[in-house]
Short mmCIF file of C-alpha atoms in Angstrom, two decimals:
data_model
loop_
_atom_site.label_atom_id
_atom_site.label_comp_id
_atom_site.label_asym_id
_atom_site.label_seq_id
_atom_site.Cartn_x
_atom_site.Cartn_y
_atom_site.Cartn_z
CA UNK B 8 -30.72 44.95 0.64
CA UNK B 9 -31.07 46.79 3.78
CA UNK B 10 -27.81 48.19 5.45
CA UNK B 11 -26.35 46.11 8.26
CA UNK B 12 -26.51 47.63 11.55
CA UNK B 13 -23.00 48.12 13.42
CA UNK B 14 -23.38 46.63 17.00
CA UNK B 15 -21.28 46.56 20.21
CA UNK B 16 -19.91 43.19 21.46
CA UNK B 17 -22.98 42.49 23.16
CA UNK B 18 -25.19 42.97 20.25
CA UNK B 19 -26.54 46.32 21.01
CA UNK B 20 -26.86 48.78 17.81
CA UNK B 21 -24.06 51.56 17.91
CA UNK B 22 -25.61 55.09 17.30
CA UNK B 23 -22.49 57.09 16.48
CA UNK B 24 -19.19 55.54 15.46
CA UNK B 25 -17.58 58.62 14.47
CA UNK B 26 -17.76 60.81 17.77
CA UNK B 27 -16.87 59.87 21.49
CA UNK B 28 -19.53 60.90 24.24
CA UNK B 29 -18.24 64.05 25.99
CA UNK B 30 -19.30 66.25 28.93
CA UNK B 31 -20.94 69.18 26.67
CA UNK B 32 -19.57 70.29 23.24
CA UNK B 33 -15.79 70.18 23.39
CA UNK B 34 -15.71 68.64 27.08
CA UNK B 35 -13.91 65.70 28.60
CA UNK B 36 -14.83 62.21 27.53
CA UNK B 37 -17.25 60.36 29.55
CA UNK B 38 -16.43 56.87 31.30
CA UNK B 39 -19.95 55.95 30.54
CA UNK B 40 -19.17 55.56 26.90
CA UNK B 41 -19.28 52.07 26.63
CA UNK B 42 -18.63 51.65 22.89
CA UNK B 43 -15.41 53.71 23.11
CA UNK B 44 -14.14 51.74 26.10
CA UNK B 45 -14.89 48.50 24.64
CA UNK B 46 -13.39 49.39 21.19
CA UNK B 47 -10.22 50.31 22.60
CA UNK B 48 -10.01 47.62 24.95
CA UNK B 49 -10.31 45.25 22.13
CA UNK B 50 -7.74 47.11 20.24
CA UNK B 51 -5.22 46.90 22.95
CA UNK B 52 -5.82 42.99 22.98
CA UNK B 53 -5.58 42.42 19.16
CA UNK B 54 -2.33 40.77 19.42
CA UNK B 55 -0.91 37.45 21.17
CA UNK B 56 2.43 36.32 22.04
CA UNK B 57 4.19 35.65 18.68
CA UNK B 58 5.99 32.22 18.28
CA UNK B 59 9.48 32.05 19.86
CA UNK B 60 10.45 30.42 16.32
CA UNK B 61 8.61 30.25 13.07
CA UNK B 62 6.97 33.63 13.88
CA UNK B 63 6.89 35.02 10.33
CA UNK B 64 4.69 32.63 8.40
CA UNK B 65 2.11 32.48 5.41
CA UNK B 66 -0.45 29.78 5.04
CA UNK B 67 -3.08 28.46 2.30
CA UNK B 68 -5.58 25.65 2.13
CA UNK B 69 -5.68 23.05 -0.36
CA UNK B 70 -5.94 19.18 -0.56
CA UNK B 71 -3.76 16.19 -0.66
CA UNK B 72 -4.69 13.41 -3.29
CA UNK B 73 -3.11 9.72 -3.00
CA UNK B 74 -1.94 8.74 -6.39
CA UNK B 75 0.20 5.42 -5.39
CA UNK B 76 -0.80 2.58 -3.16
CA UNK B 77 1.08 2.55 0.28
CA UNK B 78 -1.43 0.31 2.18
CA UNK B 79 1.17 -2.32 2.51
CA UNK B 80 3.12 0.05 4.94
CA UNK B 81 0.11 1.99 6.87
CA UNK B 82 -3.21 1.67 7.66
CA UNK B 83 -3.90 5.35 7.83
CA UNK B 84 -7.38 6.03 6.40
CA UNK B 85 -6.40 9.12 4.39
CA UNK B 86 -3.68 7.20 2.66
CA UNK B 87 -6.04 4.28 2.26
CA UNK B 88 -6.69 4.27 -1.52
CA UNK B 89 -5.74 5.80 -5.11
CA UNK B 90 -7.73 8.87 -5.40
CA UNK B 91 -8.43 9.59 -1.69
CA UNK B 92 -8.57 13.22 -1.26
CA UNK B 93 -8.08 15.02 2.27
CA UNK B 94 -8.45 18.95 2.92
CA UNK B 95 -5.15 20.45 4.05
CA UNK B 96 -4.07 23.54 5.61
CA UNK B 97 -0.20 24.47 5.11
CA UNK B 98 1.86 27.14 7.04
CA UNK B 99 5.29 28.01 5.73
CA UNK B 100 7.82 30.38 7.85
CA UNK B 101 11.09 31.59 8.47
CA UNK B 102 12.62 30.18 11.76
CA UNK B 103 14.97 32.78 13.66
CA UNK B 104 13.33 36.08 13.03
CA UNK B 105 10.52 38.07 14.50
CA UNK B 106 6.99 38.39 13.10
CA UNK B 107 7.96 41.67 11.48
CA UNK B 108 11.00 40.24 9.81
CA UNK B 109 11.59 39.92 6.01
CA UNK B 110 11.00 36.81 4.02
CA UNK B 111 13.96 36.69 1.77
CA UNK B 112 16.51 35.87 4.40
CA UNK B 113 19.17 33.09 4.70
CA UNK B 114 17.28 30.83 7.20
CA UNK B 115 15.43 27.25 7.15
CA UNK B 116 11.87 27.48 6.30
CA UNK B 117 9.18 25.67 8.16
CA UNK B 118 6.81 23.46 5.93
CA UNK B 119 4.07 22.48 8.33
CA UNK B 120 0.87 20.49 7.20
CA UNK B 121 -2.46 19.87 8.95
CA UNK B 122 -4.29 17.07 7.28
CA UNK B 123 -8.17 17.08 8.22
CA UNK B 124 -8.53 13.33 8.04
CA UNK B 125 -11.72 11.21 9.25
CA UNK B 126 -9.64 9.80 12.02
CA UNK B 127 -8.89 13.29 13.36
CA UNK B 128 -6.23 16.03 12.33
CA UNK B 129 -2.74 14.75 11.32
CA UNK B 130 0.04 17.30 11.73
CA UNK B 131 3.39 16.88 9.87
CA UNK B 132 5.68 19.50 10.88
CA UNK B 133 9.08 19.90 9.12
CA UNK B 134 11.45 22.00 7.22
CA UNK B 135 12.58 22.88 3.66
CA UNK B 136 15.69 20.95 4.57
CA UNK B 137 16.13 17.30 5.31
CA UNK B 138 18.22 17.88 8.37
CA UNK B 139 18.66 19.96 11.39
CA UNK B 140 21.39 21.68 13.43
CA UNK B 141 21.07 19.55 16.50
CA UNK B 142 20.02 15.96 17.46
CA UNK B 143 19.01 16.28 21.05
CA UNK B 144 16.17 18.69 22.26
CA UNK B 145 17.94 19.54 25.46
CA UNK B 146 20.19 21.90 23.28
CA UNK B 147 17.31 23.50 21.26
CA UNK B 148 16.63 26.74 23.73
CA UNK B 149 20.44 27.28 23.51
CA UNK B 150 20.54 26.83 19.95
CA UNK B 151 17.70 29.37 19.32
CA UNK B 152 19.13 32.01 21.73
CA UNK B 153 22.13 31.85 19.89
CA UNK B 154 20.31 32.45 16.48
CA UNK B 155 18.12 35.21 18.06
CA UNK B 156 18.67 38.74 18.96
CA UNK B 157 21.43 39.26 21.62
CA UNK B 158 19.80 40.39 24.93
CA UNK B 159 22.27 43.35 25.10
CA UNK B 160 22.77 44.50 21.53
CA UNK B 161 19.34 43.61 20.25
CA UNK B 162 20.35 42.28 17.16
CA UNK B 163 21.54 38.87 16.00
CA UNK B 164 25.20 38.53 16.67
CA UNK B 165 27.71 36.42 14.46
CA UNK B 166 29.64 35.70 17.57
CA UNK B 167 26.83 34.06 19.11
CA UNK B 168 25.87 32.19 16.02
CA UNK B 169 29.17 30.89 15.26
CA UNK B 170 30.20 30.22 19.05
CA UNK B 171 27.28 27.75 19.20
CA UNK B 172 28.20 26.01 15.92
CA UNK B 173 31.68 25.65 17.06
CA UNK B 174 30.58 23.80 20.08
CA UNK B 175 28.07 21.77 18.02
CA UNK B 176 30.11 19.61 15.31
CA UNK B 177 26.71 17.70 14.25
CA UNK B 178 25.69 21.26 12.87
CA UNK B 179 28.22 20.99 10.12
CA UNK B 180 25.56 19.13 7.85
CA UNK B 181 23.09 21.63 8.16
CA UNK B 182 25.43 24.71 8.05
CA UNK B 183 26.32 23.30 4.59
CA UNK B 184 22.70 23.21 3.38
CA UNK B 185 21.96 26.59 5.03
CA UNK B 186 24.97 28.43 3.38
CA UNK B 187 24.63 26.72 0.03
CA UNK B 188 22.59 27.83 -2.91
CA UNK B 189 19.32 26.49 -1.46
CA UNK B 190 19.63 28.70 1.95
CA UNK B 191 17.38 31.41 0.48
CA UNK B 192 14.28 30.12 -1.49
CA UNK B 193 12.92 32.56 -3.86
CA UNK B 194 9.43 31.80 -2.81
CA UNK B 195 7.71 29.39 -0.64
CA UNK B 196 6.26 27.74 -3.88
CA UNK B 197 9.80 27.10 -5.28
CA UNK B 198 11.25 24.90 -2.63
CA UNK B 199 10.97 21.28 -1.35
CA UNK B 200 9.54 20.53 2.00
CA UNK B 201 10.76 17.48 4.43
CA UNK B 202 9.24 15.74 7.34
CA UNK B 203 12.87 15.97 8.32
CA UNK B 204 12.37 13.40 11.25
CA UNK B 205 11.97 9.72 11.04
CA UNK B 206 8.39 8.66 11.59
CA UNK B 207 6.70 5.04 11.98
CA UNK B 208 4.05 3.71 9.73
CA UNK B 209 2.35 0.58 10.73
CA UNK B 210 0.11 -1.53 8.23
CA UNK B 211 -2.89 -3.24 9.02
CA UNK B 212 -1.02 -6.35 10.12
CA UNK B 213 0.84 -4.65 12.80
CA UNK B 214 4.10 -4.41 10.90
CA UNK B 215 5.99 -1.34 11.62
CA UNK B 216 8.20 0.79 8.97
CA UNK B 217 10.11 3.77 9.53
CA UNK B 218 9.46 6.51 7.09
CA UNK B 219 11.12 10.05 5.99
CA UNK B 220 8.72 12.49 3.90
CA UNK B 221 9.89 14.38 0.75
CA UNK B 222 7.80 17.01 -0.53
CA UNK B 223 9.20 17.82 -4.12
CA UNK B 224 8.06 21.12 -5.56
CA UNK B 225 6.26 20.88 -8.82
CA UNK B 226 7.46 24.39 -9.73
CA UNK B 227 10.87 23.64 -9.73
CA UNK B 228 13.49 24.91 -7.04
CA UNK B 229 14.36 28.37 -7.40
CA UNK B 230 16.72 30.27 -4.90
CA UNK B 231 18.18 33.80 -4.21
CA UNK B 232 21.67 34.78 -4.01
CA UNK B 233 22.73 36.68 -0.97
CA UNK B 234 22.80 40.00 -2.98
CA UNK B 235 19.29 39.26 -4.71
CA UNK B 236 18.16 38.60 -1.23
CA UNK B 237 19.10 41.68 0.16
CA UNK B 238 17.58 43.64 -2.68
CA UNK B 239 14.40 41.62 -2.38
CA UNK B 240 14.01 42.01 1.39
CA UNK B 241 14.49 45.85 1.00
CA UNK B 242 11.99 46.27 -1.93
CA UNK B 243 9.29 43.99 -0.23
CA UNK B 244 10.07 42.43 3.20
CA UNK B 245 6.71 40.34 2.59
CA UNK B 246 7.97 39.01 -0.83
CA UNK B 247 7.20 35.16 0.06
CA UNK B 248 3.80 36.18 1.50
CA UNK B 249 3.04 38.35 -1.50
CA UNK B 250 4.04 35.71 -4.01
CA UNK B 251 2.01 32.72 -2.47
CA UNK B 252 -1.04 35.09 -1.97
CA UNK B 253 -0.96 36.31 -5.58
CA UNK B 254 -0.34 33.04 -7.26
CA UNK B 255 -3.36 31.34 -5.59
CA UNK B 256 -5.61 34.44 -6.28
CA UNK B 257 -4.91 34.31 -10.07
CA UNK B 258 -5.40 30.48 -10.13
CA UNK B 259 -1.73 29.26 -10.09
CA UNK B 260 -2.14 26.80 -7.54
CA UNK B 261 1.19 25.52 -6.16
CA UNK B 262 1.52 21.64 -5.77
CA UNK B 263 4.13 19.21 -4.47
CA UNK B 264 4.54 15.40 -5.00
CA UNK B 265 4.84 13.51 -1.78
CA UNK B 266 7.50 10.82 -1.72
CA UNK B 267 8.70 8.56 1.36
CA UNK B 268 11.77 6.68 2.04
CA UNK B 269 10.78 3.28 3.65
CA UNK B 270 12.82 1.00 6.22
CA UNK B 271 11.74 -1.95 7.66
CA UNK B 272 11.77 -1.41 11.47
CA UNK B 273 13.93 -4.46 11.94
CA UNK B 274 16.54 -2.87 9.75
CA UNK B 275 17.09 0.30 11.91
CA UNK B 276 19.26 -1.46 14.57
CA UNK B 277 21.94 -2.50 12.20
CA UNK B 278 21.92 0.33 9.78
CA UNK B 279 25.26 1.94 9.35
CA UNK B 280 24.44 5.09 11.13
CA UNK B 281 21.77 6.01 13.49
CA UNK B 282 18.41 6.34 11.31
CA UNK B 283 16.98 8.44 14.11
CA UNK B 284 19.50 10.96 14.09
CA UNK B 285 17.97 14.47 12.66
CA UNK B 286 21.46 15.62 11.42
CA UNK B 287 21.81 13.03 8.69
CA UNK B 288 19.76 11.81 5.56
CA UNK B 289 18.98 8.20 4.49
CA UNK B 290 20.97 8.09 1.12
CA UNK B 291 18.56 7.34 -1.69
CA UNK B 292 20.71 4.34 -2.92
CA UNK B 293 19.88 2.64 0.27
CA UNK B 294 16.10 3.66 0.62
CA UNK B 295 14.73 4.98 -2.94
CA UNK B 296 12.01 7.49 -2.80
CA UNK B 297 8.48 6.03 -3.30
CA UNK B 298 5.67 8.31 -4.74
CA UNK B 299 2.57 8.61 -2.47
CA UNK B 300 0.44 11.49 -3.87
CA UNK B 301 0.22 15.19 -4.68
CA UNK B 302 -0.24 18.25 -2.32
CA UNK B 303 -2.12 21.12 -4.01
CA UNK B 304 -2.82 24.40 -2.32
CA UNK B 305 -5.81 26.43 -3.90
CA UNK B 306 -7.44 28.62 -1.36
CA UNK B 307 -6.15 31.68 0.49
CA UNK B 308 -7.28 32.29 4.23
CA UNK B 309 -9.67 35.12 4.46
CA UNK B 310 -8.21 36.28 7.76
CA UNK B 311 -4.39 35.98 8.31
CA UNK B 312 -4.57 36.24 12.19
CA UNK B 313 -7.40 33.99 12.46
CA UNK B 314 -6.05 31.17 10.39
CA UNK B 315 -2.24 31.60 10.08
CA UNK B 316 -1.06 33.33 13.17
CA UNK B 317 -3.64 31.01 15.36
CA UNK B 318 -2.88 27.83 13.52
CA UNK B 319 -1.25 25.40 15.76
CA UNK B 320 0.70 22.32 14.51
CA UNK B 321 1.98 19.61 16.70
CA UNK B 322 3.76 16.48 15.78
CA UNK B 323 1.96 14.54 18.42
CA UNK B 324 -1.22 14.74 16.44
CA UNK B 325 -1.05 11.17 15.09
CA UNK B 326 -3.76 9.28 13.39
CA UNK B 327 -3.92 5.35 13.44
CA UNK B 328 -1.23 3.99 11.18
CA UNK B 329 1.32 6.57 11.95
CA UNK B 330 3.38 7.14 15.01
CA UNK B 331 6.74 8.24 16.47
CA UNK B 332 10.25 7.04 16.40
CA UNK B 333 12.97 6.96 18.64
CA UNK B 334 14.33 10.27 17.20
CA UNK B 335 15.21 12.40 20.21
CA UNK B 336 14.12 15.88 18.58
CA UNK B 337 10.86 14.53 17.55
CA UNK B 338 10.34 13.00 20.99
CA UNK B 339 11.15 16.54 22.56
CA UNK B 340 8.69 18.30 19.89
CA UNK B 341 5.84 16.05 20.97
CA UNK B 342 5.63 17.94 24.03
CA UNK B 343 7.16 21.34 23.04
CA UNK B 344 4.96 22.26 20.10
CA UNK B 345 1.77 21.49 21.86
CA UNK B 346 2.88 23.31 25.02
CA UNK B 347 3.91 26.41 23.07
CA UNK B 348 0.21 26.73 21.70
CA UNK B 349 -1.33 26.31 25.22
CA UNK B 350 0.85 29.14 26.22
CA UNK B 351 0.24 31.62 23.22
CA UNK B 352 -3.43 30.32 22.26
CA UNK B 353 -4.78 28.84 25.55
CA UNK B 354 -5.79 25.19 26.43
CA UNK B 355 -8.72 25.24 24.09
CA UNK B 356 -6.73 26.23 21.04
CA UNK B 357 -7.96 23.18 19.14
CA UNK B 358 -11.59 24.57 19.13
CA UNK B 359 -10.59 27.58 16.89
CA UNK B 360 -11.90 26.75 13.24
CA UNK B 361 -8.42 26.46 11.74
CA UNK B 362 -7.49 23.71 14.39
CA UNK B 363 -10.67 21.90 14.74
CA UNK B 364 -11.08 18.60 12.94
CA UNK B 365 -13.31 18.82 9.84
CA UNK B 366 -13.89 15.34 8.70
CA UNK B 367 -14.79 13.88 12.08
CA UNK B 368 -15.73 15.35 15.36
CA UNK B 369 -13.52 15.74 18.87
CA UNK B 370 -15.26 13.76 21.29
CA UNK B 371 -13.54 13.69 25.03
CA UNK B 372 -13.81 14.82 28.39
CA UNK B 373 -11.85 18.08 28.22
CA UNK B 374 -13.74 20.76 29.79
CA UNK B 375 -13.63 24.39 30.78
CA UNK B 376 -10.60 26.47 30.78
CA UNK B 377 -10.13 29.94 29.07
CA UNK B 378 -12.50 30.49 26.16
CA UNK B 379 -14.04 27.04 26.78
CA UNK B 380 -16.95 26.28 24.06
CA UNK B 381 -17.34 22.76 24.45
CA UNK B 382 -19.85 22.41 27.37
CA UNK B 383 -21.33 19.35 25.60
CA UNK B 384 -24.74 19.75 27.35
CA UNK B 385 -26.09 19.07 30.54
CA UNK B 386 -26.07 15.30 30.35
CA UNK B 387 -22.44 14.96 29.32
CA UNK B 388 -19.98 13.54 31.86
CA UNK B 389 -16.70 14.96 32.17
CA UNK B 390 -15.10 11.72 33.67
CA UNK B 391 -14.37 8.11 32.20
CA UNK B 392 -15.38 5.29 32.56
CA UNK B 393 -18.99 5.97 32.98
CA UNK B 394 -22.46 4.70 32.79
CA UNK B 395 -23.99 7.44 30.20
CA UNK B 396 -22.69 6.30 26.90
CA UNK B 397 -19.59 8.51 26.82
CA UNK B 398 -16.86 8.07 24.38
CA UNK B 399 -14.63 5.12 25.10
CA UNK B 400 -11.30 4.05 24.45
CA UNK B 401 -10.71 1.74 21.15
CA UNK B 402 -8.00 -0.51 22.78
CA UNK B 403 -6.15 -0.39 19.12
CA UNK B 404 -2.80 1.52 19.31
CA UNK B 405 -2.00 3.99 16.66
CA UNK B 406 1.27 2.66 15.76
CA UNK B 407 3.46 -0.56 16.30
CA UNK B 408 5.35 -0.42 19.77
CA UNK B 409 8.95 0.72 19.98
CA UNK B 410 11.22 -1.74 21.37
CA UNK B 411 13.34 -0.24 24.62
CA UNK B 412 15.93 -1.70 26.86
CA UNK B 413 18.91 -0.87 29.21
CA UNK B 414 18.86 1.63 32.09
CA UNK B 415 17.55 5.04 32.43
CA UNK B 416 19.86 8.00 32.25
CA UNK B 417 21.19 10.92 30.15
CA UNK B 418 22.92 8.73 27.50
CA UNK B 419 24.61 10.05 24.37
CA UNK B 420 23.22 8.80 21.01
CA UNK B 421 24.04 5.24 20.14
CA UNK B 422 27.00 4.84 17.87
CA UNK B 423 26.50 2.97 14.81
CA UNK B 424 29.13 1.69 12.53
CA UNK B 425 29.20 4.89 10.17
CA UNK B 426 28.19 7.45 12.72
CA UNK B 427 30.18 10.89 12.54
CA UNK B 428 29.24 14.49 12.39
CA UNK B 429 31.10 15.33 9.15
CA UNK B 430 30.68 12.62 6.72
CA UNK B 431 27.47 13.60 5.26
CA UNK B 432 28.40 17.23 5.22
CA UNK B 433 31.38 16.13 3.17
CA UNK B 434 29.30 14.23 0.84
CA UNK B 435 26.86 17.25 0.13
CA UNK B 436 30.09 19.25 -0.46
CA UNK B 437 31.43 17.02 -3.05
CA UNK B 438 28.00 16.89 -4.73
CA UNK B 439 28.34 20.43 -5.69
CA UNK B 440 29.31 21.90 -9.03
CA UNK B 441 32.55 24.41 -8.80
CA UNK B 442 30.17 27.55 -8.89
CA UNK B 443 27.91 26.14 -5.95
CA UNK B 444 31.25 25.39 -3.91
CA UNK B 445 32.51 29.10 -4.57
CA UNK B 446 29.11 30.47 -3.28
CA UNK B 447 28.99 28.11 -0.28
CA UNK B 448 32.65 29.02 0.90
CA UNK B 449 31.80 32.93 0.22
CA UNK B 450 28.75 32.77 2.34
CA UNK B 451 30.35 30.98 5.19
CA UNK B 452 33.44 33.23 5.27
CA UNK B 453 31.17 36.33 5.14
CA UNK B 454 29.77 35.41 8.42
CA UNK B 455 32.46 33.58 9.91
CA UNK B 456 35.11 36.67 9.35
CA UNK B 457 32.71 38.71 11.37
CA UNK B 458 33.57 36.78 14.75
CA UNK B 459 35.70 38.49 16.94
CA UNK B 460 37.14 35.38 18.66
CA UNK B 461 39.97 33.34 16.84
CA UNK B 462 39.49 30.12 19.14
CA UNK B 463 35.83 30.08 17.66
CA UNK B 464 36.97 30.66 14.09
CA UNK B 465 39.37 27.75 14.71
CA UNK B 466 36.71 25.50 15.92
CA UNK B 467 34.44 26.20 12.90
CA UNK B 468 37.26 25.65 10.61
CA UNK B 469 38.04 22.40 11.99
CA UNK B 470 34.45 21.23 11.23
CA UNK B 471 34.97 22.12 7.42
CA UNK B 472 38.08 20.55 7.45
CA UNK B 473 36.78 17.30 8.83
CA UNK B 474 34.05 17.24 6.43
CA UNK B 475 36.34 17.48 3.39
CA UNK B 476 39.92 18.83 3.27
CA UNK B 477 39.40 21.03 0.34
CA UNK B 478 36.22 22.27 1.96
CA UNK B 479 38.12 23.50 5.14
CA UNK B 480 40.99 24.83 3.26
CA UNK B 481 38.97 27.05 1.07
CA UNK B 482 36.87 28.32 3.94
CA UNK B 483 40.07 29.07 5.83
CA UNK B 484 41.61 30.98 3.13
CA UNK B 485 38.23 33.01 2.39
CA UNK B 486 37.94 33.96 5.98
CA UNK B 487 41.66 34.90 6.13
CA UNK B 488 41.36 37.15 3.16
CA UNK B 489 38.23 39.00 4.60
CA UNK B 490 40.09 39.52 8.01
CA UNK B 491 43.09 41.04 6.39
CA UNK B 492 40.89 43.52 4.40
#
């Protein structure tokens, strides 16, 4: 086989890739050396803005196969029959740290899936926890600022972290998850994934149901203690990336079983707490898990930058039969995620290979913009309606309409009969074994004891006390002991 020829970006052959052109032997470089200038200019532009959150991530391809009939609840084609298979791309990530951060840290993990369905791409963007710290997207920038690097010190500050949580009592449930034994997964393969938000399914008859997604790992849950994580992060900051890559390369394909909780839409208004509140779970005794299918990851990306860093997930990428709910955080993310990718990758990021539909073709009137590649030919029009057989609307909504009422305004979340910020955090605490409680208290106290303001400490202690008196007492005693040392 003949040797391939190295070329410039324009396709011209490169004569010498080892020596720059100079004015005589040993002389200064020449501005006319197009290959040198092009090579350096491209190198300077190899990086793009990293994600503000979920910057550090890993990804893999695979498939989702339906194992149980759910056609009574949704008419989504990729869920339309037992044995149905759909290609999937998954991205796992930490949340708070930068692109160069370690994998083995106490932080929620992103669990994002792109289903390449025949009706378009469906993106399901969640975490490895079923709840989150806040319930209103207006708080999201402030929350993330409190968890990221301080503008002055340049590092994460316990004062900032716990000060925000002190003023966000709804975070108590997620803090209990984060500081518990599942706060540091041993690998991406050994953690569950959750849609976290409440979504809507609609069946062929137009009936609406609210659903929550649960991806249960078939590898079993494995987590690290704080001490194990510190050791792991020091030995291999890329531990989760290494584990996922090597497992798939050696043919050990990680898998998850998808279950859903289903609530008839008519039941939502009178449920004992707000079913669209991201800080709360639906108890399984109310809405048992129903199996749907199996997710398998079996192929690594060929290029991490092109396929993982440039992968763009947005929860507003729905397909017929699936839609949003009144979950405020989900509503905010319908805009924020897509807008983040327009900023990072450009308005045409959906044309990149990892983001483009695979089982169908995108056909619309979007044109031009940076890196546009969809001219669609001289006869294609860029407006609608038209008289030239361009793509037309279907008139069929993706999901059932959501009822609305009342006056516009900045309203607090509606109160249901059992709504509060602490009950479910207490329930989670009371489910733990004595050893799990001991580790949870130690993890919380280890961070809270570093806070410099007594009033911030007291506000947080009051949250744990409200969740469970024993929980609050033990955290208080542990914090006081650490501060006396």
